[in-house]
CSV table of C-alpha atoms and ligand atoms in Angstrom, one decimal:
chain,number,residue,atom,x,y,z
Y,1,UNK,CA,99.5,80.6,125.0
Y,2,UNK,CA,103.2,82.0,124.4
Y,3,UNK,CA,104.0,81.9,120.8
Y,4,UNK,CA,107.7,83.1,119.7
Y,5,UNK,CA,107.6,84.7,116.7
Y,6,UNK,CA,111.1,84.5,114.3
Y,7,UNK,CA,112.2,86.5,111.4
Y,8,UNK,CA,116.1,85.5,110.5
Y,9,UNK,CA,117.8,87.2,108.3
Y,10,UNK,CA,121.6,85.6,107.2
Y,11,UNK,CA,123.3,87.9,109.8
Y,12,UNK,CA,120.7,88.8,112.2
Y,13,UNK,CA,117.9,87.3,113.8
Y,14,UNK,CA,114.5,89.2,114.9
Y,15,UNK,CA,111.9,88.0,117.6
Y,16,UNK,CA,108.9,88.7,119.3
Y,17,UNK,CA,107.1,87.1,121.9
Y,18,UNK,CA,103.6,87.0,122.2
Y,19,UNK,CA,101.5,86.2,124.8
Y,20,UNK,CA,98.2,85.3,122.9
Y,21,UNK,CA,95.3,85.3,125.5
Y,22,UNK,CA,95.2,88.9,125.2
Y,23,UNK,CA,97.6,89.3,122.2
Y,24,UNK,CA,100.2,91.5,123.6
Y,25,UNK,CA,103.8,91.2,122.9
Y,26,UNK,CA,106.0,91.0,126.1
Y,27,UNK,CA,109.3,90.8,124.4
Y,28,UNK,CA,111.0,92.0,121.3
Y,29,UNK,CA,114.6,92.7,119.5
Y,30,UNK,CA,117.0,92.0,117.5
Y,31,UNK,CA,120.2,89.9,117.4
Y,32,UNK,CA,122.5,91.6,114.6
Y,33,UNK,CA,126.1,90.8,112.6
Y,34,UNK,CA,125.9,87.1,113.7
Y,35,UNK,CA,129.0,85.7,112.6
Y,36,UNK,CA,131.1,88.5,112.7
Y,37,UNK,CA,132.8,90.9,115.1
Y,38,UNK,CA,131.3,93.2,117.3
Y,39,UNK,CA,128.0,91.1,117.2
Y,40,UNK,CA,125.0,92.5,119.1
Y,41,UNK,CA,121.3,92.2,121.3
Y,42,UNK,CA,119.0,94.5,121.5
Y,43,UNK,CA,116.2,93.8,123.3
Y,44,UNK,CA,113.0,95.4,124.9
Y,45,UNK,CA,111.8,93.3,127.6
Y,46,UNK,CA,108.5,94.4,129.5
Y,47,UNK,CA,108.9,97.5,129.0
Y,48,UNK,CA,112.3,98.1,129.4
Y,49,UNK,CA,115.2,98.4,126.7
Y,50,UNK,CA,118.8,97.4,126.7
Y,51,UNK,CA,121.8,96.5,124.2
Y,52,UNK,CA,124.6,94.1,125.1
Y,53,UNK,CA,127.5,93.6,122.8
Y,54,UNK,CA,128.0,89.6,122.4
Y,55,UNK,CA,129.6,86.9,120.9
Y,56,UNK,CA,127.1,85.6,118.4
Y,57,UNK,CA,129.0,82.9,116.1
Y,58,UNK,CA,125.8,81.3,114.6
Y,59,UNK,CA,122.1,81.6,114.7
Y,60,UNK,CA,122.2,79.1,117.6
Y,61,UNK,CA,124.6,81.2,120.0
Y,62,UNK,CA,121.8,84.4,119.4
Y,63,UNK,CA,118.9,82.1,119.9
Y,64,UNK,CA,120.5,80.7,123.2
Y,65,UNK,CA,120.8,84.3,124.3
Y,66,UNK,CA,117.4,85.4,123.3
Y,67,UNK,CA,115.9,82.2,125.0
Y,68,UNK,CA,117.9,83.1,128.5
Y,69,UNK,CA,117.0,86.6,128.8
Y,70,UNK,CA,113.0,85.5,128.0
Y,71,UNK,CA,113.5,82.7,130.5
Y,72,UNK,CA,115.1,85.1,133.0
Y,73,UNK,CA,112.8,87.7,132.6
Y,74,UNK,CA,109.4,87.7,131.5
Y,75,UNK,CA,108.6,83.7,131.0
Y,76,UNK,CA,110.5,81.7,133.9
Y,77,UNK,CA,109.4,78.2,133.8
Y,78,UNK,CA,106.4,78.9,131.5
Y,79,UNK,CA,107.1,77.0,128.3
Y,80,UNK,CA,107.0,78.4,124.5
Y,81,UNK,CA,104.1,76.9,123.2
Y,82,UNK,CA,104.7,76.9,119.5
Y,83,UNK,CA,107.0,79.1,116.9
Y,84,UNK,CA,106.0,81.3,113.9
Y,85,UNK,CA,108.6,81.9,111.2
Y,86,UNK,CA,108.5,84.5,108.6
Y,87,UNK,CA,109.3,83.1,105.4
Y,88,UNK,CA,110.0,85.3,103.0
Y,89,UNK,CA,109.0,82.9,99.4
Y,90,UNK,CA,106.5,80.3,99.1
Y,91,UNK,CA,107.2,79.6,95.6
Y,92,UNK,CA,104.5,78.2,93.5
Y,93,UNK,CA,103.2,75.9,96.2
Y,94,UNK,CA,102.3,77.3,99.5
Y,95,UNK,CA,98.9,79.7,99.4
Y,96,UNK,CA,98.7,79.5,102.9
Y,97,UNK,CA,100.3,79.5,106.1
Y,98,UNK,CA,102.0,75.5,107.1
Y,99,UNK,CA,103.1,73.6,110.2
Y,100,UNK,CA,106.9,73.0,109.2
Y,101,UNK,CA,107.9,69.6,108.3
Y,102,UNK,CA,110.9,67.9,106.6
Y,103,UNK,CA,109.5,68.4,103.2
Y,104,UNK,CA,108.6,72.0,104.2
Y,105,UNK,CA,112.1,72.6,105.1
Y,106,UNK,CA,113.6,70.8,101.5
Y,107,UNK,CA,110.7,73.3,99.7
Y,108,UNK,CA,112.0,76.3,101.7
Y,109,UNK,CA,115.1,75.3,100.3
Y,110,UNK,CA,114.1,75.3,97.2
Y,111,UNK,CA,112.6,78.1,96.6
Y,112,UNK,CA,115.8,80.1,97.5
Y,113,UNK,CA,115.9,80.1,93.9
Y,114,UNK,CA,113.8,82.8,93.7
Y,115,UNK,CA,114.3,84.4,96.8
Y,116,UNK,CA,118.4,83.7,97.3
Y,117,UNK,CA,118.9,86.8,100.0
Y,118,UNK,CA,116.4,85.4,101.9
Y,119,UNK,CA,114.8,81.9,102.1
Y,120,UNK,CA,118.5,80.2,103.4
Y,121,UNK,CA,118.6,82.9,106.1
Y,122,UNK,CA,114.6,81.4,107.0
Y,123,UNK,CA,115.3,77.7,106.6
Y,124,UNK,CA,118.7,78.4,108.9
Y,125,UNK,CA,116.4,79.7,111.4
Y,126,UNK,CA,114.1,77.0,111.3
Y,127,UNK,CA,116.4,74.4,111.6
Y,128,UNK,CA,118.1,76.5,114.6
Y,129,UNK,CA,114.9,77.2,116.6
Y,130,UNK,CA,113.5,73.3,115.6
Y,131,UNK,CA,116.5,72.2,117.5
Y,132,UNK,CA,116.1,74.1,120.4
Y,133,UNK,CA,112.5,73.4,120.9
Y,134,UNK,CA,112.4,69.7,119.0
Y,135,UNK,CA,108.5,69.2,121.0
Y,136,UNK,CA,106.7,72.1,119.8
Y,137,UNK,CA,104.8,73.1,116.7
Y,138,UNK,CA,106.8,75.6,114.2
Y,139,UNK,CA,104.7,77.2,111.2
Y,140,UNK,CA,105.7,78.5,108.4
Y,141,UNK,CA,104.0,82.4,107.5
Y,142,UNK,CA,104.9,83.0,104.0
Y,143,UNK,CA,105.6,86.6,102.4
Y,144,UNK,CA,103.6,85.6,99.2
Y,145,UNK,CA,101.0,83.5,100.7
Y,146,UNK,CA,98.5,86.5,100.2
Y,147,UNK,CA,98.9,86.8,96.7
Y,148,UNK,CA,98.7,83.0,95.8
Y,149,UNK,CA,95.4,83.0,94.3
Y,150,UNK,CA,95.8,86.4,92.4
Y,151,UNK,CA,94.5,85.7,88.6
Y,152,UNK,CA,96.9,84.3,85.6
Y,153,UNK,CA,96.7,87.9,83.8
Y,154,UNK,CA,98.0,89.0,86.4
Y,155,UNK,CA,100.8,87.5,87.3
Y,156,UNK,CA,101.8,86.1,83.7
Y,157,UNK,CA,105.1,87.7,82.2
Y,158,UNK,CA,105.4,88.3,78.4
Y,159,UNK,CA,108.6,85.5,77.7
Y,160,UNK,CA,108.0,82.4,76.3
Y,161,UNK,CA,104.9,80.7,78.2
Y,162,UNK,CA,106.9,76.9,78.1
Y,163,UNK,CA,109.3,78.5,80.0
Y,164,UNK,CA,107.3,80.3,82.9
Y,165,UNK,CA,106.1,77.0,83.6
Y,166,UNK,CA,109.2,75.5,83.3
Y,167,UNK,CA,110.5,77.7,86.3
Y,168,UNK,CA,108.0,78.7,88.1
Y,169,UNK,CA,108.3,82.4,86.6
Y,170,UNK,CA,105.5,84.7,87.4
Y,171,UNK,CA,104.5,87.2,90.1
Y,172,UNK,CA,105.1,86.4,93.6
Y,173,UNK,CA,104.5,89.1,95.7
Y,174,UNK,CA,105.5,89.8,99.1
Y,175,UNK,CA,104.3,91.7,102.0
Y,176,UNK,CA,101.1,89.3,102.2
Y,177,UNK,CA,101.4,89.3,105.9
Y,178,UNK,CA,100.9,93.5,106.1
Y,179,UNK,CA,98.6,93.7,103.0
Y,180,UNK,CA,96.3,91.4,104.9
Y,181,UNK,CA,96.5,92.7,108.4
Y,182,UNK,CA,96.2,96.4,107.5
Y,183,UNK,CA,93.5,95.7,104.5
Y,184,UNK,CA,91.5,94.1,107.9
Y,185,UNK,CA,92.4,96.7,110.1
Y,186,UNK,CA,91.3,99.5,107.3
Y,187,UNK,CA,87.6,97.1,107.0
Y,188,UNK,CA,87.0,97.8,111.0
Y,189,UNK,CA,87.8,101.3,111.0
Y,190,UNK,CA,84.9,101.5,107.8
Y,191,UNK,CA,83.0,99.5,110.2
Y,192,UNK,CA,82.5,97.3,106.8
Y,193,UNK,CA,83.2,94.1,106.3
Y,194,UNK,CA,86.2,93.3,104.0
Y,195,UNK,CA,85.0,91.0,101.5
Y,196,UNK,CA,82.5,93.9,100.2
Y,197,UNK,CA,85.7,96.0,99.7
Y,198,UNK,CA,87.9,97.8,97.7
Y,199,UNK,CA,91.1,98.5,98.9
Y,200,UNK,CA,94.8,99.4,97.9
Y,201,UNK,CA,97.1,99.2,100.4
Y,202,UNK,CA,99.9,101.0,99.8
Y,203,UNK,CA,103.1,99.3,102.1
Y,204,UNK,CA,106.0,102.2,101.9
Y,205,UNK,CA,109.2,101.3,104.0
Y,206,UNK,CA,112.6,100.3,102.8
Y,207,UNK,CA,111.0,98.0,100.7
Y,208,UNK,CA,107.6,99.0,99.0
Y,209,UNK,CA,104.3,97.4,97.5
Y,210,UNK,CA,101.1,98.3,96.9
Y,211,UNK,CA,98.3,96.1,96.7
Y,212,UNK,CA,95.3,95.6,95.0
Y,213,UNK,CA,92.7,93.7,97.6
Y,214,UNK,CA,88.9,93.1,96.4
Y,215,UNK,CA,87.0,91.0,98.4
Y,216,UNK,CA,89.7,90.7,100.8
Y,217,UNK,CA,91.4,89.1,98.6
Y,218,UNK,CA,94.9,90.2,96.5
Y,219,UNK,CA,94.4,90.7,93.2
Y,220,UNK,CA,97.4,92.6,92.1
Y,221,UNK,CA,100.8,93.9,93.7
Y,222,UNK,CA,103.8,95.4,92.2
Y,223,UNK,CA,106.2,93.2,93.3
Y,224,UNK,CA,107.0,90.4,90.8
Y,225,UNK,CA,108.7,87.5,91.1
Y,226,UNK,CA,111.3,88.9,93.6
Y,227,UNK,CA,110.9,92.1,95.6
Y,228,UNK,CA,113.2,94.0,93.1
Y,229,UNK,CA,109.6,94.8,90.9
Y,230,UNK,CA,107.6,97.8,91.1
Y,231,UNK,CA,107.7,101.0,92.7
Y,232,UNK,CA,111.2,102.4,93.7
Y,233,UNK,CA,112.7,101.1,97.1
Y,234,UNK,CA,115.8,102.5,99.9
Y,235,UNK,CA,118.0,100.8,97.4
Y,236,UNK,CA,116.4,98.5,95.2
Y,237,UNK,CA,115.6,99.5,91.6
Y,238,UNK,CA,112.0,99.0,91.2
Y,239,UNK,CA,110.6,98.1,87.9
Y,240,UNK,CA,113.1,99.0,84.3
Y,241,UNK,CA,113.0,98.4,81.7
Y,242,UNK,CA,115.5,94.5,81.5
Y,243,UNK,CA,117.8,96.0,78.5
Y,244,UNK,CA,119.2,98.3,80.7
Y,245,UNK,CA,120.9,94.8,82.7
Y,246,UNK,CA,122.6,93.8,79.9
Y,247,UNK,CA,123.6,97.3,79.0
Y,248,UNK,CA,125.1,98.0,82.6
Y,249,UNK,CA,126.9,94.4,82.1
Y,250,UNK,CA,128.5,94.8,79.1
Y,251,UNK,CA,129.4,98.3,79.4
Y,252,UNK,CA,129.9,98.5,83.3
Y,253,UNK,CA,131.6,95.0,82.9
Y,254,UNK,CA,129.4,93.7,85.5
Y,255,UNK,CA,128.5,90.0,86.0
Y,256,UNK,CA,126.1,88.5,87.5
Y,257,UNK,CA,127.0,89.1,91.4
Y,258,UNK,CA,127.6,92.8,90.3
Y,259,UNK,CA,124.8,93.7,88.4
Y,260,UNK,CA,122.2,91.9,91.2
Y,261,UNK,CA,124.3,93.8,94.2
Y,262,UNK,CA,123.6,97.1,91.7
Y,263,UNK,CA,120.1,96.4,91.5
Y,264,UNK,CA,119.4,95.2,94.7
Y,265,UNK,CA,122.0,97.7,97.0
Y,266,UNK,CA,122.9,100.7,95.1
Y,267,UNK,CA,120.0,101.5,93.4
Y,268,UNK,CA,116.4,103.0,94.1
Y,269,UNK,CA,116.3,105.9,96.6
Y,270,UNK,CA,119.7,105.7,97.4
Y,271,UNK,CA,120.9,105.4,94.0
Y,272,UNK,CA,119.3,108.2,92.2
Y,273,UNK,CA,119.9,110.8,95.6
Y,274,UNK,CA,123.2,109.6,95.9
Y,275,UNK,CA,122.6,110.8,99.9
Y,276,UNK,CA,121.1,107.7,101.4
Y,277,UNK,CA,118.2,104.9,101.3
Y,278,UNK,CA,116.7,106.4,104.8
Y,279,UNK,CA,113.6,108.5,103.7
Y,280,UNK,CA,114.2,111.0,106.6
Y,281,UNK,CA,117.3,112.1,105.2
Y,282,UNK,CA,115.9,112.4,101.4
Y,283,UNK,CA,113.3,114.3,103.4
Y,284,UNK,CA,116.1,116.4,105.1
Y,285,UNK,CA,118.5,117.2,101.6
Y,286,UNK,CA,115.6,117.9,99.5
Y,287,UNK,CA,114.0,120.0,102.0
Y,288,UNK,CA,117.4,121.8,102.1
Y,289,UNK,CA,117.3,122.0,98.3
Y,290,UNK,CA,119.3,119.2,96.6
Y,291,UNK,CA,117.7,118.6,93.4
Y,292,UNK,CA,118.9,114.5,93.5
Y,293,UNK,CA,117.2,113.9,96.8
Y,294,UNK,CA,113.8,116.1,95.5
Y,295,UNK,CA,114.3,113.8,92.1
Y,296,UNK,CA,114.3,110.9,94.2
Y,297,UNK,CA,111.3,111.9,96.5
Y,298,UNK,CA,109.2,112.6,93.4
Y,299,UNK,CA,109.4,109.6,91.7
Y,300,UNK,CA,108.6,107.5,95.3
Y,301,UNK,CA,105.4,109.7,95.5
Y,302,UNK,CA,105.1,109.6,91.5
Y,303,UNK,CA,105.3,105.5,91.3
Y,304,UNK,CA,102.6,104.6,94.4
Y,305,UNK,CA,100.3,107.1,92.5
Y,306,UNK,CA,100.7,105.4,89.4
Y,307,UNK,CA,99.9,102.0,91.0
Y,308,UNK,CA,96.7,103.2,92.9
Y,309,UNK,CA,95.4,105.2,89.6
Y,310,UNK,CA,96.4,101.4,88.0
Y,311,UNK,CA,94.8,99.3,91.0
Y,312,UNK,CA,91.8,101.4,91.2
Y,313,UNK,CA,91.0,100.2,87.3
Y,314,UNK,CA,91.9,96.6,88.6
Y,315,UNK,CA,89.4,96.6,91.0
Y,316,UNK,CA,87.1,98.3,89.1
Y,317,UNK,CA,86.3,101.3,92.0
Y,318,UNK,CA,87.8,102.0,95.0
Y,319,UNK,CA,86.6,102.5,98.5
Y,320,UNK,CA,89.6,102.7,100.8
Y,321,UNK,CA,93.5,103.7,100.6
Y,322,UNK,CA,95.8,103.0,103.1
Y,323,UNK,CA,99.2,103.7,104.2
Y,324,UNK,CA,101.8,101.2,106.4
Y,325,UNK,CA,105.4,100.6,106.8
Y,326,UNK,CA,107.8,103.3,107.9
Y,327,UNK,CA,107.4,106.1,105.2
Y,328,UNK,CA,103.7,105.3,104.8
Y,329,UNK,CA,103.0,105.5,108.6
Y,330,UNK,CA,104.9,108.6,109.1
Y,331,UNK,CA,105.4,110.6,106.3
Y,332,UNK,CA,102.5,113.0,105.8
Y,333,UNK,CA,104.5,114.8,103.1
Y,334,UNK,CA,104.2,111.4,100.9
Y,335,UNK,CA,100.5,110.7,101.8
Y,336,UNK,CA,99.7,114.5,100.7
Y,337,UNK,CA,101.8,114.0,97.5
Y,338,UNK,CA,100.4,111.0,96.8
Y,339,UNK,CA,96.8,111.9,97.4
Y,340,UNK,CA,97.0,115.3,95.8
Y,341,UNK,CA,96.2,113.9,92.4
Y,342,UNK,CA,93.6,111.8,93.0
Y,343,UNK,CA,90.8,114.2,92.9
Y,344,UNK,CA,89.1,112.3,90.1
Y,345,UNK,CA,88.9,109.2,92.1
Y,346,UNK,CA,86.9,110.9,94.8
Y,347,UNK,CA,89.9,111.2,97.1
Y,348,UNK,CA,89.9,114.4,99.8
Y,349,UNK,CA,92.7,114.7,101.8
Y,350,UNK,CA,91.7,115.9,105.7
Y,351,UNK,CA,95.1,118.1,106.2
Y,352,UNK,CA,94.5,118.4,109.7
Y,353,UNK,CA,94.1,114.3,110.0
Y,354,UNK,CA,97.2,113.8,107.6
Y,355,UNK,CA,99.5,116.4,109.5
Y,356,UNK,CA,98.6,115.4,113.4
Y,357,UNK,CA,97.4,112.8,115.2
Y,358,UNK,CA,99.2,109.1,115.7
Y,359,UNK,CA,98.7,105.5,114.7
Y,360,UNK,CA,95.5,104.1,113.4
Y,361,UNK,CA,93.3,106.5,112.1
Y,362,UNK,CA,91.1,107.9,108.5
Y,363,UNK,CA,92.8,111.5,107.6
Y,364,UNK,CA,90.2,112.0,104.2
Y,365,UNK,CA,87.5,114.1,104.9
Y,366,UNK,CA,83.7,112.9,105.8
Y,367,UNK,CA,82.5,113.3,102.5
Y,368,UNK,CA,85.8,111.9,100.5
Y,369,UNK,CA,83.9,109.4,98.4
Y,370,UNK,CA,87.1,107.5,99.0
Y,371,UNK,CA,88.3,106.8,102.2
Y,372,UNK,CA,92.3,107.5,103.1
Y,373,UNK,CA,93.7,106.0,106.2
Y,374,UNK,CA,96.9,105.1,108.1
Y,375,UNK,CA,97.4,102.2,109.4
Y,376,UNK,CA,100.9,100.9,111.8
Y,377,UNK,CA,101.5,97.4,109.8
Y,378,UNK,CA,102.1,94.7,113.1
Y,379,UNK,CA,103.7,91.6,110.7
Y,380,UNK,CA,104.5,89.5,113.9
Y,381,UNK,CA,101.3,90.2,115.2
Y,382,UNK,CA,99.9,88.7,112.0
Y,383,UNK,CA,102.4,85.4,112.1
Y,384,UNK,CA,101.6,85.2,116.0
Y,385,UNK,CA,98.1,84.7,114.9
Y,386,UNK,CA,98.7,82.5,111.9
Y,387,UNK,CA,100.6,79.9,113.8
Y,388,UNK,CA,98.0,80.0,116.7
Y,389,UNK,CA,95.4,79.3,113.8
Q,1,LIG,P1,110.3,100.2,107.3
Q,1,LIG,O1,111.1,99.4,106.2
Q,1,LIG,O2,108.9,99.9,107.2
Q,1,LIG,O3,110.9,100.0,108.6
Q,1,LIG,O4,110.5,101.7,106.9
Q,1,LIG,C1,111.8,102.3,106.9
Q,1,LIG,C2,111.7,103.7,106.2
Q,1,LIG,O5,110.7,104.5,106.9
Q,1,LIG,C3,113.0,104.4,106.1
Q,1,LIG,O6,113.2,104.9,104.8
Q,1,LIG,C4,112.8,105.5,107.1
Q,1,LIG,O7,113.5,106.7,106.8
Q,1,LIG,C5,111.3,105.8,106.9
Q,1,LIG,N1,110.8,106.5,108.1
Q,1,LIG,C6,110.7,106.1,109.4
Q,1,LIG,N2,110.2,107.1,110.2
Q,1,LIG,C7,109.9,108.2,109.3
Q,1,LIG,C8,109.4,109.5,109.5
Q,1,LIG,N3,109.0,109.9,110.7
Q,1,LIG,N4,109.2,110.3,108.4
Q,1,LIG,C9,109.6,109.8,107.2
Q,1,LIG,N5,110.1,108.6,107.0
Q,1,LIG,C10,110.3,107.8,108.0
């Protein structure tokens, strides 16, 4: 079975395709600045890589050229058999993954409310890749799925509780799809099985959560309603203290567009280094001694600690940490920072294991009473699977 996997952002449009008898992916890329000049797709087709530069006026004209090359190349007359879509918020409703119908869609819609970056850019390509393939099954793999069913304490904010009904305010969370797969992935390498675990999963890339998972299940994560909450990002601001908005509005003269592009863009690891959002080069500078980039560095390592020493009281004992995403994967500078103070927990560190040695793997020692590994999050992988079931 040939499921297409889809990830559409408002400019650009990601895909994988996945041939599911022996789950391998056989194609993968990226369509970017759709809609605007100098447009682009990047592809890596069995094996082999390339990047033309296109016209790409809509989702439609980048799906078209997606669907040619996969025709042309790896699938011929084999037919797609059905289409995953990562979507990023499932608002109050959806605890679980959904074949996409008309009131899906409207939902989607909906819930752009909370997720206003995002959700058009998923329900745009929905309706694109529905029209292209009108006879095949599309599903629906939400961000927040994972964290439906985590309990009322925690995901209640402190304002008036009329009105968190009233609008659906509460935590969210996002990342489901890699706090699931790498929480599984983390119960194999134990050789345990998940539901008699405790885990935090620690998901460190541009955007960050960490994840408290008992019984396989989520029970807490530091994103909130939207992914602005929680530990400091590339460039969003992580969690602060909500006087500081309306001091930066009134004395920034900031409005509403401003002050959610401050948050959102120009904050978080980019804001406080002032060098960039990309962890390799906050690496780089504060390596070469800039105190903004170490400031920065620190309080990434500083926040995911506090979470875990938080998550580990949430789930009342901990048996496993893991790292994902781009920074948790491959920094072992964070992972020893992290780890460094968690002594009391039970945590040793294997050195050798953090500093060498690639992809899935434990790097705490044998006799760490808690058990630290890395783990390469595979999202698509996860949807491919999700729409199959
Ligand atoms: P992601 O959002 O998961 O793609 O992660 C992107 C982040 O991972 C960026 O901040 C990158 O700088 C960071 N990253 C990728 N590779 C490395 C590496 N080898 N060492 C440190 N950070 C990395």
């Amino acid at each position: 079975m040939f499921v297409l996997v889809l990830n559409a952002g408002s400019s650009s449009l990601k895909f994988n395709l996945f041939d599911m008898a022996n789950e391998t992916s056989i194609a993968e890329g990226i369509a970017e600045r759709i809609g605007l000049a100098e447009a682009n797709l990047a592809c890596s087709i069995a094996g082999e890589k390339r990047k033309e530069a296109l016209s790409l006026p809509s989702h439609r004209e980048a799906l078209q050229a997606i669907l040619d090359r996969l025709h042309a190349n790896v699938l011929h007359d084999t037919p797609i058999h059905a289409v995953g879509h990562r979507v990023v918020h499932g608002g109050p409703k959806y605890g679980d993954s959904v074949l996409v119908t008309n009131e899906v869609l409207q939902d989607i819609d909906h819930f752009a409310m909370y997720a206003p970056l995002h959700n058009p850019a998923n329900a745009l390509g929905i309706r694109t890749a529905m029209a292209a393939f009108p006879d095949v099954p599309h599903v629906a793999v939400f961000d927040t799925a994972f964290h439906h069913h985590i309990p009322d304490h925690a995901r209640t904010y402190g304002i008036p509780y009329e009105m968190s009904q009233k609008y659906g305010i509460r935590r969210y969370g996002f990342h489901g799809t890699s706090h699931a797969f790498v929480a599984a992935r983390t119960a194999i390498l134990l050789c345990r099985p998940l539901r008699s675990l405790k885990v935090i999963t620690c998901h460190i890339g541009n955007g960050t959560s960490i994840c408290a998972v008992g019984q396989g299940k989520s029970m807490d994560t530091s994103m909130g309603m939207t992914p602005l909450q929680g530990v400091i990002m590339g460039t969003r601001c992580g969690t602060i203290d909500p006087s500081v908005v309306e001091m930066l509005m009134e004395y920034e003269h900031l409005d509403y567009e401003g002050i959610t592009n401050l948050l959102n863009k120009k904050s978080g690891l980019l804001g406080i280094s002032g060098v960039s959002s990309d962890f390799r080069e906050i690496e780089l500078a504060a390596d070469g001694g800039n105190d903004r980039a170490r400031l920065a560095r620190d309080l990434l390592t500083y926040n995911v600690r506090q979470y875990i020493g938080a998550y580990a009281t949430v789930l009342d004992g901990v048996d496993a940490i893991t790292f994902t995403a781009g920074i948790g994967t491959h920094s072992t500078f964070v992972r020893a920072k992290v780890c460094s103070k968690l002594g009391f927990l039970g945590v040793k560190l294997d050195p050798e294991a953090n500093e060498h040695g690639t992809g899935e793997r434990i790097i705490s020692t044998p006799d760490s009473r808690v058990v630290v590994t890395v783990v390469p999050t595979n999202e698509e992988l996860m949807i491919a699977r999700e729409t199959v079931r």
